[in-house]
Amino acid sequence: MARKKATRRGRNEGSITKRPNNTYMAQLVVGTKDDGGPDRVTKYFADPQAAKDWLAEQRVLVGRGLNAHPAQQSFGELAEAWMKTQKATVAGNTYEKYVYNYRHLEKLKPLAPKIVKDRLQAHLNELAGKLSPSTLRGVYYIARSVLEEAYEKDLILRMPKIKLPKLEERAPRILETEQINFLVDASKTSKYHYGLWLELGTGLRRGMMLALDWDDFNFKDNTVTANNRMVRENGGWLIKPGAKTKAGARVYDVPPVVMASLMKIAKPGKPMFETDTGSRLSLWNWSRLFRSWRLHADQAIELENEKRQALNEQQADSALPLVKKIGDVRFHDLRHQFASFLKELGVHIFTIQDMGGWSDPDMARRYSHSDRDQTRAASEKLDAVISPFLQ
């Protein structure tokens, strides 16, 4: 029985041929072989629509300059196509995270998917000791997604059993009083030192804090309205409306001592963290700035401990305790520091959640809320705790 004539779809659009066993063969010319002949990619389907869909997908790959031939397509080419799809379907800051996490798969990009599936577990295990848990989860998600693409394209026969390495979540670090004093002193060399005051007094998320304008502060009422956040998108930093959680976007009470200090340096009509060029300080620059404060504070602590050790050798009966170094404390840990202050003051847990803008999964959270009188009273209690640091 003669094979049915192929259905042509035009130049470089491929063809679909019905075979004697009622299956359909789809073919597309994707290039030229070394001998000058056409290099075709071929796949078989049970119904014609699936064949048409596959041809359309292959034409997209060829149009993007990617190699559509299964025998030659690399993990990197599949990943690039997946990343382009994600760019069109996810939020800009989410895509930026994908770009950052994708860098950690660099060494796998030139390899064939069937080789990557055998090496991926070892690669993830190696990264586990170097990356944060959230970054490692992001790398794992991208790698799994790309291999699923390879499986759908029959580039690998089965999905590998890849396990996410055991992750140890980093517990937040709570500072002692003397450590906070050294950190505040270290920050005084920067013109943005007031960001540390605001964080200790409000526990604002970093992205929301850096999105503030001086006009967001109500100095008569001791409050700040935080309804925006800074995000990274399309290679730059943007201010977007809304917070990370619904509970985060609202009016925050600020301890009076912090507001009094901020009022002295406020510049109406300007961003709170304005650079010399008129732009806003970015999230990354703020993180670098905080790390420098942390380093200078530890250097000062080391000198202080040397003095105390010398005195302790002379007066063994009244030894002075040494100050612990600040070490790897993150700026985000100060949100927990803020909550710790309130907890020590006896503030109710629901009031702490409202003041910090946390979303509690506990069902009781939906029915128990604190009012403005309670948050204002708690903020005034906090004033007594923070005041010594700002003297």
Short mmCIF file of C-alpha atoms in Angstrom, two decimals:
data_model
loop_
_atom_site.label_atom_id
_atom_site.label_comp_id
_atom_site.label_asym_id
_atom_site.label_seq_id
_atom_site.Cartn_x
_atom_site.Cartn_y
_atom_site.Cartn_z
CA MET A 1 0.00 0.00 0.00
CA ALA A 2 1.47 3.31 -1.06
CA ARG A 3 2.19 5.88 1.67
CA LYS A 4 -0.14 8.83 1.63
CA LYS A 5 1.29 12.02 0.22
CA ALA A 6 2.65 14.42 2.80
CA THR A 7 0.69 17.53 3.68
CA ARG A 8 3.04 20.42 2.90
CA ARG A 9 2.87 23.48 5.12
CA GLY A 10 4.93 25.87 3.04
CA ARG A 11 8.64 26.72 2.95
CA ASN A 12 10.36 25.98 6.30
CA GLU A 13 6.99 25.13 7.86
CA GLY A 14 7.47 21.36 7.70
CA SER A 15 5.22 18.53 6.58
CA ILE A 16 2.84 15.98 8.10
CA THR A 17 2.49 12.52 6.55
CA LYS A 18 -0.14 9.91 7.43
CA ARG A 19 1.47 6.50 7.75
CA PRO A 20 -0.08 3.06 6.94
CA ASN A 21 -0.57 2.32 10.65
CA ASN A 22 -2.70 5.49 11.01
CA THR A 23 0.00 7.45 12.82
CA TYR A 24 1.35 10.79 11.61
CA MET A 25 4.96 11.70 10.84
CA ALA A 26 5.89 15.36 11.26
CA GLN A 27 9.11 16.68 9.73
CA LEU A 28 10.82 20.05 9.63
CA VAL A 29 14.08 21.11 7.97
CA VAL A 30 16.13 22.86 10.64
CA GLY A 31 19.42 23.34 8.81
CA THR A 32 21.99 21.82 6.50
CA LYS A 33 24.18 18.79 7.19
CA ASP A 34 27.94 18.74 6.61
CA ASP A 35 27.40 16.93 3.30
CA GLY A 36 25.08 19.71 2.09
CA GLY A 37 21.86 17.75 2.54
CA PRO A 38 18.87 18.97 4.57
CA ASP A 39 18.99 18.37 8.32
CA ARG A 40 15.49 17.32 9.37
CA VAL A 41 13.85 16.85 12.74
CA THR A 42 11.19 14.12 12.81
CA LYS A 43 8.58 12.90 15.30
CA TYR A 44 5.58 10.56 15.18
CA PHE A 45 2.08 11.23 16.57
CA ALA A 46 -1.27 9.46 17.00
CA ASP A 47 -3.34 12.40 15.74
CA PRO A 48 -2.71 15.22 13.23
CA GLN A 49 -3.41 18.09 15.65
CA ALA A 50 -0.60 16.97 17.96
CA ALA A 51 1.69 16.86 14.94
CA LYS A 52 0.66 20.41 13.94
CA ASP A 53 1.27 21.68 17.49
CA TRP A 54 4.72 20.08 17.59
CA LEU A 55 5.68 21.61 14.24
CA ALA A 56 4.60 25.04 15.46
CA GLU A 57 6.76 24.61 18.56
CA GLN A 58 9.79 23.56 16.50
CA ARG A 59 9.37 26.55 14.18
CA VAL A 60 9.43 28.86 17.20
CA LEU A 61 12.70 27.29 18.36
CA VAL A 62 14.26 27.68 14.92
CA GLY A 63 13.04 31.28 14.75
CA ARG A 64 14.79 32.03 18.06
CA GLY A 65 18.04 30.65 16.71
CA LEU A 66 17.85 27.53 18.87
CA ASN A 67 18.71 24.07 17.64
CA ALA A 68 15.50 22.08 17.20
CA HIS A 69 17.21 18.76 16.39
CA PRO A 70 16.73 16.36 19.33
CA ALA A 71 20.09 14.72 18.85
CA GLN A 72 21.91 18.04 19.15
CA GLN A 73 19.77 20.21 21.43
CA SER A 74 21.61 21.08 24.67
CA PHE A 75 20.32 21.63 28.18
CA GLY A 76 21.24 25.30 27.77
CA GLU A 77 19.16 25.70 24.61
CA LEU A 78 16.15 24.15 26.33
CA ALA A 79 16.72 26.36 29.36
CA GLU A 80 16.94 29.52 27.25
CA ALA A 81 13.63 28.68 25.56
CA TRP A 82 12.05 28.00 28.98
CA MET A 83 13.38 31.29 30.36
CA LYS A 84 11.91 33.24 27.42
CA THR A 85 8.53 31.65 28.08
CA GLN A 86 8.75 32.58 31.75
CA LYS A 87 9.64 36.17 30.93
CA ALA A 88 6.31 36.53 29.14
CA THR A 89 4.23 34.88 31.86
CA VAL A 90 5.59 35.84 35.30
CA ALA A 91 6.07 39.12 37.17
CA GLY A 92 9.23 41.08 36.44
CA ASN A 93 10.81 40.61 39.88
CA THR A 94 10.06 36.86 39.73
CA TYR A 95 11.81 36.64 36.36
CA GLU A 96 14.82 38.50 37.79
CA LYS A 97 15.08 35.80 40.46
CA TYR A 98 15.00 33.14 37.73
CA VAL A 99 17.85 34.92 35.93
CA TYR A 100 19.90 35.06 39.14
CA ASN A 101 19.25 31.39 39.99
CA TYR A 102 19.90 30.24 36.41
CA ARG A 103 23.52 31.43 36.71
CA HIS A 104 24.20 28.53 39.06
CA LEU A 105 23.48 26.05 36.25
CA GLU A 106 26.17 27.53 34.00
CA LYS A 107 28.40 24.42 33.90
CA LEU A 108 25.48 22.24 32.73
CA LYS A 109 24.39 24.42 29.80
CA PRO A 110 26.53 22.86 27.02
CA LEU A 111 25.63 19.29 28.00
CA ALA A 112 22.92 17.11 26.45
CA PRO A 113 19.83 16.64 28.66
CA LYS A 114 20.49 12.90 28.99
CA ILE A 115 23.88 13.73 30.53
CA VAL A 116 22.48 16.48 32.76
CA LYS A 117 19.87 14.15 34.27
CA ASP A 118 22.71 11.94 35.54
CA ARG A 119 24.83 14.82 36.87
CA LEU A 120 22.17 17.14 38.29
CA GLN A 121 21.93 15.51 41.73
CA ALA A 122 25.68 15.81 42.31
CA HIS A 123 25.59 19.42 41.10
CA LEU A 124 22.77 20.32 43.50
CA ASN A 125 24.55 18.58 46.38
CA GLU A 126 27.64 20.67 45.64
CA LEU A 127 25.63 23.90 45.60
CA ALA A 128 23.89 23.03 48.88
CA GLY A 129 26.95 24.04 50.87
CA LYS A 130 27.32 27.36 49.06
CA LEU A 131 23.83 28.80 48.47
CA SER A 132 21.03 29.95 50.72
CA PRO A 133 18.04 27.59 51.01
CA SER A 134 15.79 29.90 48.97
CA THR A 135 18.35 30.20 46.14
CA LEU A 136 18.96 26.44 46.08
CA ARG A 137 15.21 25.82 45.83
CA GLY A 138 15.09 28.26 42.89
CA VAL A 139 17.94 26.46 41.08
CA TYR A 140 16.24 23.11 41.70
CA TYR A 141 12.94 24.42 40.29
CA ILE A 142 14.56 25.67 37.07
CA ALA A 143 16.56 22.48 36.52
CA ARG A 144 13.51 20.27 37.09
CA SER A 145 11.37 22.42 34.78
CA VAL A 146 13.92 22.22 31.96
CA LEU A 147 14.27 18.45 32.32
CA GLU A 148 10.49 18.16 32.17
CA GLU A 149 10.69 20.01 28.84
CA ALA A 150 13.33 17.52 27.70
CA TYR A 151 11.07 14.63 28.73
CA GLU A 152 8.13 16.10 26.83
CA LYS A 153 10.33 16.34 23.73
CA ASP A 154 11.52 12.73 24.16
CA LEU A 155 15.11 13.91 24.70
CA ILE A 156 15.21 11.78 27.86
CA LEU A 157 13.28 8.53 28.29
CA ARG A 158 12.18 9.15 31.89
CA MET A 159 12.30 11.88 34.51
CA PRO A 160 15.22 11.39 36.92
CA LYS A 161 14.57 11.03 40.66
CA ILE A 162 16.28 14.23 41.76
CA LYS A 163 15.93 15.20 45.41
CA LEU A 164 16.37 18.66 46.82
CA PRO A 165 19.32 18.46 49.25
CA LYS A 166 18.42 18.73 52.92
CA LEU A 167 18.19 22.40 53.77
CA GLU A 168 18.96 23.93 57.12
CA GLU A 169 16.95 27.10 57.43
CA ARG A 170 18.98 29.87 58.99
CA ALA A 171 17.48 30.93 62.31
CA PRO A 172 17.15 34.70 62.80
CA ARG A 173 19.82 36.28 64.98
CA ILE A 174 18.71 38.46 67.90
CA LEU A 175 21.28 41.00 69.09
CA GLU A 176 22.14 41.90 72.64
CA THR A 177 21.97 45.49 73.90
CA GLU A 178 25.72 46.13 73.63
CA GLN A 179 25.82 44.73 70.10
CA ILE A 180 23.05 47.10 69.02
CA ASN A 181 24.96 50.02 70.54
CA PHE A 182 28.05 49.16 68.51
CA LEU A 183 25.98 48.72 65.34
CA VAL A 184 24.27 52.10 65.79
CA ASP A 185 27.65 53.77 66.40
CA ALA A 186 29.08 52.15 63.24
CA SER A 187 26.15 53.45 61.17
CA LYS A 188 26.78 57.08 62.18
CA THR A 189 29.49 57.44 59.53
CA SER A 190 26.78 57.08 56.82
CA LYS A 191 24.23 59.69 55.82
CA TYR A 192 21.64 56.89 55.71
CA HIS A 193 22.09 55.90 59.36
CA TYR A 194 18.49 56.89 60.10
CA GLY A 195 17.34 53.75 58.26
CA LEU A 196 18.67 51.72 61.18
CA TRP A 197 16.66 53.82 63.65
CA LEU A 198 13.49 53.33 61.60
CA GLU A 199 14.00 49.57 61.35
CA LEU A 200 14.50 49.12 65.09
CA GLY A 201 11.32 51.13 65.70
CA THR A 202 9.01 49.68 63.04
CA GLY A 203 10.41 46.40 61.70
CA LEU A 204 9.61 47.47 58.12
CA ARG A 205 10.64 45.20 55.29
CA ARG A 206 13.68 46.50 53.44
CA GLY A 207 11.86 46.94 50.11
CA MET A 208 9.07 48.96 51.73
CA MET A 209 11.48 51.12 53.72
CA LEU A 210 13.53 52.07 50.65
CA ALA A 211 10.32 52.98 48.76
CA LEU A 212 9.35 55.61 51.36
CA ASP A 213 9.17 59.35 50.66
CA TRP A 214 9.53 61.94 53.41
CA ASP A 215 5.93 62.95 52.65
CA ASP A 216 4.80 59.52 53.87
CA PHE A 217 5.55 60.57 57.46
CA ASN A 218 2.99 62.24 59.69
CA PHE A 219 5.20 63.88 62.33
CA LYS A 220 2.22 65.13 64.33
CA ASP A 221 0.68 61.68 64.62
CA ASN A 222 3.99 59.71 64.83
CA THR A 223 3.04 57.45 61.92
CA VAL A 224 4.35 56.49 58.49
CA THR A 225 2.24 55.21 55.59
CA ALA A 226 3.97 52.37 53.72
CA ASN A 227 1.97 51.25 50.68
CA ASN A 228 4.76 50.74 48.14
CA ARG A 229 7.77 48.49 47.73
CA MET A 230 10.98 48.47 45.73
CA VAL A 231 11.47 45.53 43.35
CA ARG A 232 14.05 44.59 40.74
CA GLU A 233 12.63 44.39 37.23
CA ASN A 234 14.12 44.48 33.72
CA GLY A 235 17.60 45.08 35.11
CA GLY A 236 16.56 48.10 37.19
CA TRP A 237 14.78 49.06 40.40
CA LEU A 238 11.12 50.05 40.35
CA ILE A 239 8.66 51.30 42.97
CA LYS A 240 5.45 49.28 42.82
CA PRO A 241 2.22 49.68 44.77
CA GLY A 242 1.36 47.07 47.36
CA ALA A 243 3.35 45.09 49.91
CA LYS A 244 4.67 41.55 50.09
CA THR A 245 1.58 40.61 52.12
CA LYS A 246 -1.85 42.22 52.46
CA ALA A 247 -1.08 42.91 56.11
CA GLY A 248 2.10 44.77 55.17
CA ALA A 249 0.63 47.77 53.33
CA ARG A 250 -0.79 50.17 55.91
CA VAL A 251 -0.04 52.92 58.45
CA TYR A 252 2.72 52.10 60.96
CA ASP A 253 3.19 53.67 64.37
CA VAL A 254 6.70 54.99 64.94
CA PRO A 255 8.23 55.47 68.42
CA PRO A 256 8.30 59.20 69.31
CA VAL A 257 12.08 59.26 69.85
CA VAL A 258 12.63 57.93 66.30
CA MET A 259 10.18 60.43 64.81
CA ALA A 260 11.81 63.31 66.65
CA SER A 261 15.19 62.32 65.18
CA LEU A 262 13.76 61.89 61.67
CA MET A 263 11.94 65.23 61.76
CA LYS A 264 15.31 67.03 62.12
CA ILE A 265 16.57 65.65 58.79
CA ALA A 266 13.34 65.30 56.77
CA LYS A 267 13.27 66.75 53.25
CA PRO A 268 9.65 67.18 52.10
CA GLY A 269 9.01 66.21 48.50
CA LYS A 270 12.07 63.94 48.36
CA PRO A 271 12.62 60.17 48.58
CA MET A 272 13.70 59.19 52.08
CA PHE A 273 16.82 57.42 50.78
CA GLU A 274 17.91 59.69 47.93
CA THR A 275 21.38 59.32 46.40
CA ASP A 276 23.64 62.15 45.26
CA THR A 277 22.37 61.63 41.69
CA GLY A 278 18.73 62.06 42.72
CA SER A 279 17.78 58.37 42.41
CA ARG A 280 16.76 56.05 45.22
CA LEU A 281 19.20 53.85 47.10
CA SER A 282 18.73 50.30 45.76
CA LEU A 283 18.14 47.13 47.73
CA TRP A 284 21.58 45.79 46.84
CA ASN A 285 23.35 49.00 47.84
CA TRP A 286 21.48 49.01 51.13
CA SER A 287 22.60 45.42 51.81
CA ARG A 288 26.22 46.36 51.08
CA LEU A 289 25.91 49.39 53.34
CA PHE A 290 24.52 47.28 56.19
CA ARG A 291 27.35 44.75 55.79
CA SER A 292 29.88 47.58 56.10
CA TRP A 293 28.24 48.75 59.35
CA ARG A 294 28.33 45.19 60.62
CA LEU A 295 32.04 44.88 59.80
CA HIS A 296 32.97 48.19 61.44
CA ALA A 297 30.92 47.29 64.50
CA ASP A 298 32.78 43.99 64.86
CA GLN A 299 36.12 45.79 64.55
CA ALA A 300 35.07 48.16 67.35
CA ILE A 301 33.88 45.20 69.44
CA GLU A 302 37.24 43.49 68.99
CA LEU A 303 39.06 46.58 70.28
CA GLU A 304 36.67 46.86 73.22
CA ASN A 305 37.19 43.22 74.13
CA GLU A 306 40.97 43.69 74.11
CA LYS A 307 40.55 46.52 76.65
CA ARG A 308 38.26 44.41 78.81
CA GLN A 309 40.62 41.46 78.73
CA ALA A 310 43.46 43.69 79.90
CA LEU A 311 41.32 45.00 82.77
CA ASN A 312 40.17 41.50 83.66
CA GLU A 313 43.79 40.38 84.04
CA GLN A 314 44.34 43.19 86.54
CA GLN A 315 41.02 42.75 88.37
CA ALA A 316 40.24 39.05 88.30
CA ASP A 317 37.63 39.39 91.06
CA SER A 318 35.38 41.71 88.96
CA ALA A 319 35.74 40.42 85.40
CA LEU A 320 33.94 42.33 82.66
CA PRO A 321 31.94 40.20 80.20
CA LEU A 322 33.16 40.27 76.60
CA VAL A 323 30.88 41.53 73.84
CA LYS A 324 29.86 38.99 71.22
CA LYS A 325 30.63 39.89 67.63
CA ILE A 326 27.69 40.70 65.37
CA GLY A 327 28.91 38.31 62.69
CA ASP A 328 26.49 37.34 59.92
CA VAL A 329 23.41 39.16 61.18
CA ARG A 330 21.23 40.21 58.24
CA PHE A 331 19.25 43.41 58.00
CA HIS A 332 16.11 41.25 57.81
CA ASP A 333 16.99 39.89 61.27
CA LEU A 334 16.19 43.33 62.67
CA ARG A 335 12.53 42.64 61.90
CA HIS A 336 12.79 39.79 64.38
CA GLN A 337 14.71 42.09 66.72
CA PHE A 338 11.78 44.49 66.60
CA ALA A 339 9.34 41.69 67.44
CA SER A 340 11.63 40.52 70.23
CA PHE A 341 11.58 43.99 71.80
CA LEU A 342 7.78 44.00 71.79
CA LYS A 343 7.56 40.49 73.19
CA GLU A 344 9.86 41.40 76.10
CA LEU A 345 7.60 44.40 76.80
CA GLY A 346 4.63 42.06 77.16
CA VAL A 347 2.84 43.19 73.99
CA HIS A 348 0.12 40.78 72.87
CA ILE A 349 1.08 38.48 69.98
CA PHE A 350 -1.71 39.76 67.71
CA THR A 351 -0.57 43.35 68.25
CA ILE A 352 3.00 42.33 67.36
CA GLN A 353 1.71 40.71 64.14
CA ASP A 354 -0.21 43.84 63.20
CA MET A 355 2.72 46.12 63.93
CA GLY A 356 5.14 44.03 61.87
CA GLY A 357 2.73 43.36 59.00
CA TRP A 358 3.05 39.57 59.32
CA SER A 359 0.45 37.16 57.91
CA ASP A 360 -0.28 34.46 60.47
CA PRO A 361 -1.58 31.14 59.06
CA ASP A 362 -3.29 30.38 62.36
CA MET A 363 -7.07 30.57 61.99
CA ALA A 364 -7.26 32.62 65.19
CA ARG A 365 -5.50 35.42 63.33
CA ARG A 366 -8.64 35.96 61.25
CA TYR A 367 -10.75 36.67 64.29
CA SER A 368 -8.32 38.46 66.61
CA HIS A 369 -7.01 41.90 65.72
CA SER A 370 -5.47 44.77 67.61
CA ASP A 371 -6.76 48.30 67.20
CA ARG A 372 -4.80 51.53 66.70
CA ASP A 373 -4.89 52.35 70.42
CA GLN A 374 -3.09 49.10 71.18
CA THR A 375 -0.42 49.55 68.48
CA ARG A 376 0.15 53.16 69.52
CA ALA A 377 0.54 52.13 73.17
CA ALA A 378 3.00 49.40 72.18
CA SER A 379 4.99 51.86 70.06
CA GLU A 380 5.24 54.22 73.02
CA LYS A 381 6.51 51.35 75.20
CA LEU A 382 9.11 50.61 72.54
CA ASP A 383 10.20 54.24 72.72
CA ALA A 384 11.77 53.60 76.13
CA VAL A 385 13.75 50.62 74.76
CA ILE A 386 15.11 52.43 71.68
CA SER A 387 15.88 55.80 73.27
CA PRO A 388 19.24 54.74 74.78
CA PHE A 389 20.52 53.67 71.33
CA LEU A 390 19.88 57.11 69.84
CA GLN A 391 21.55 59.18 72.53
#
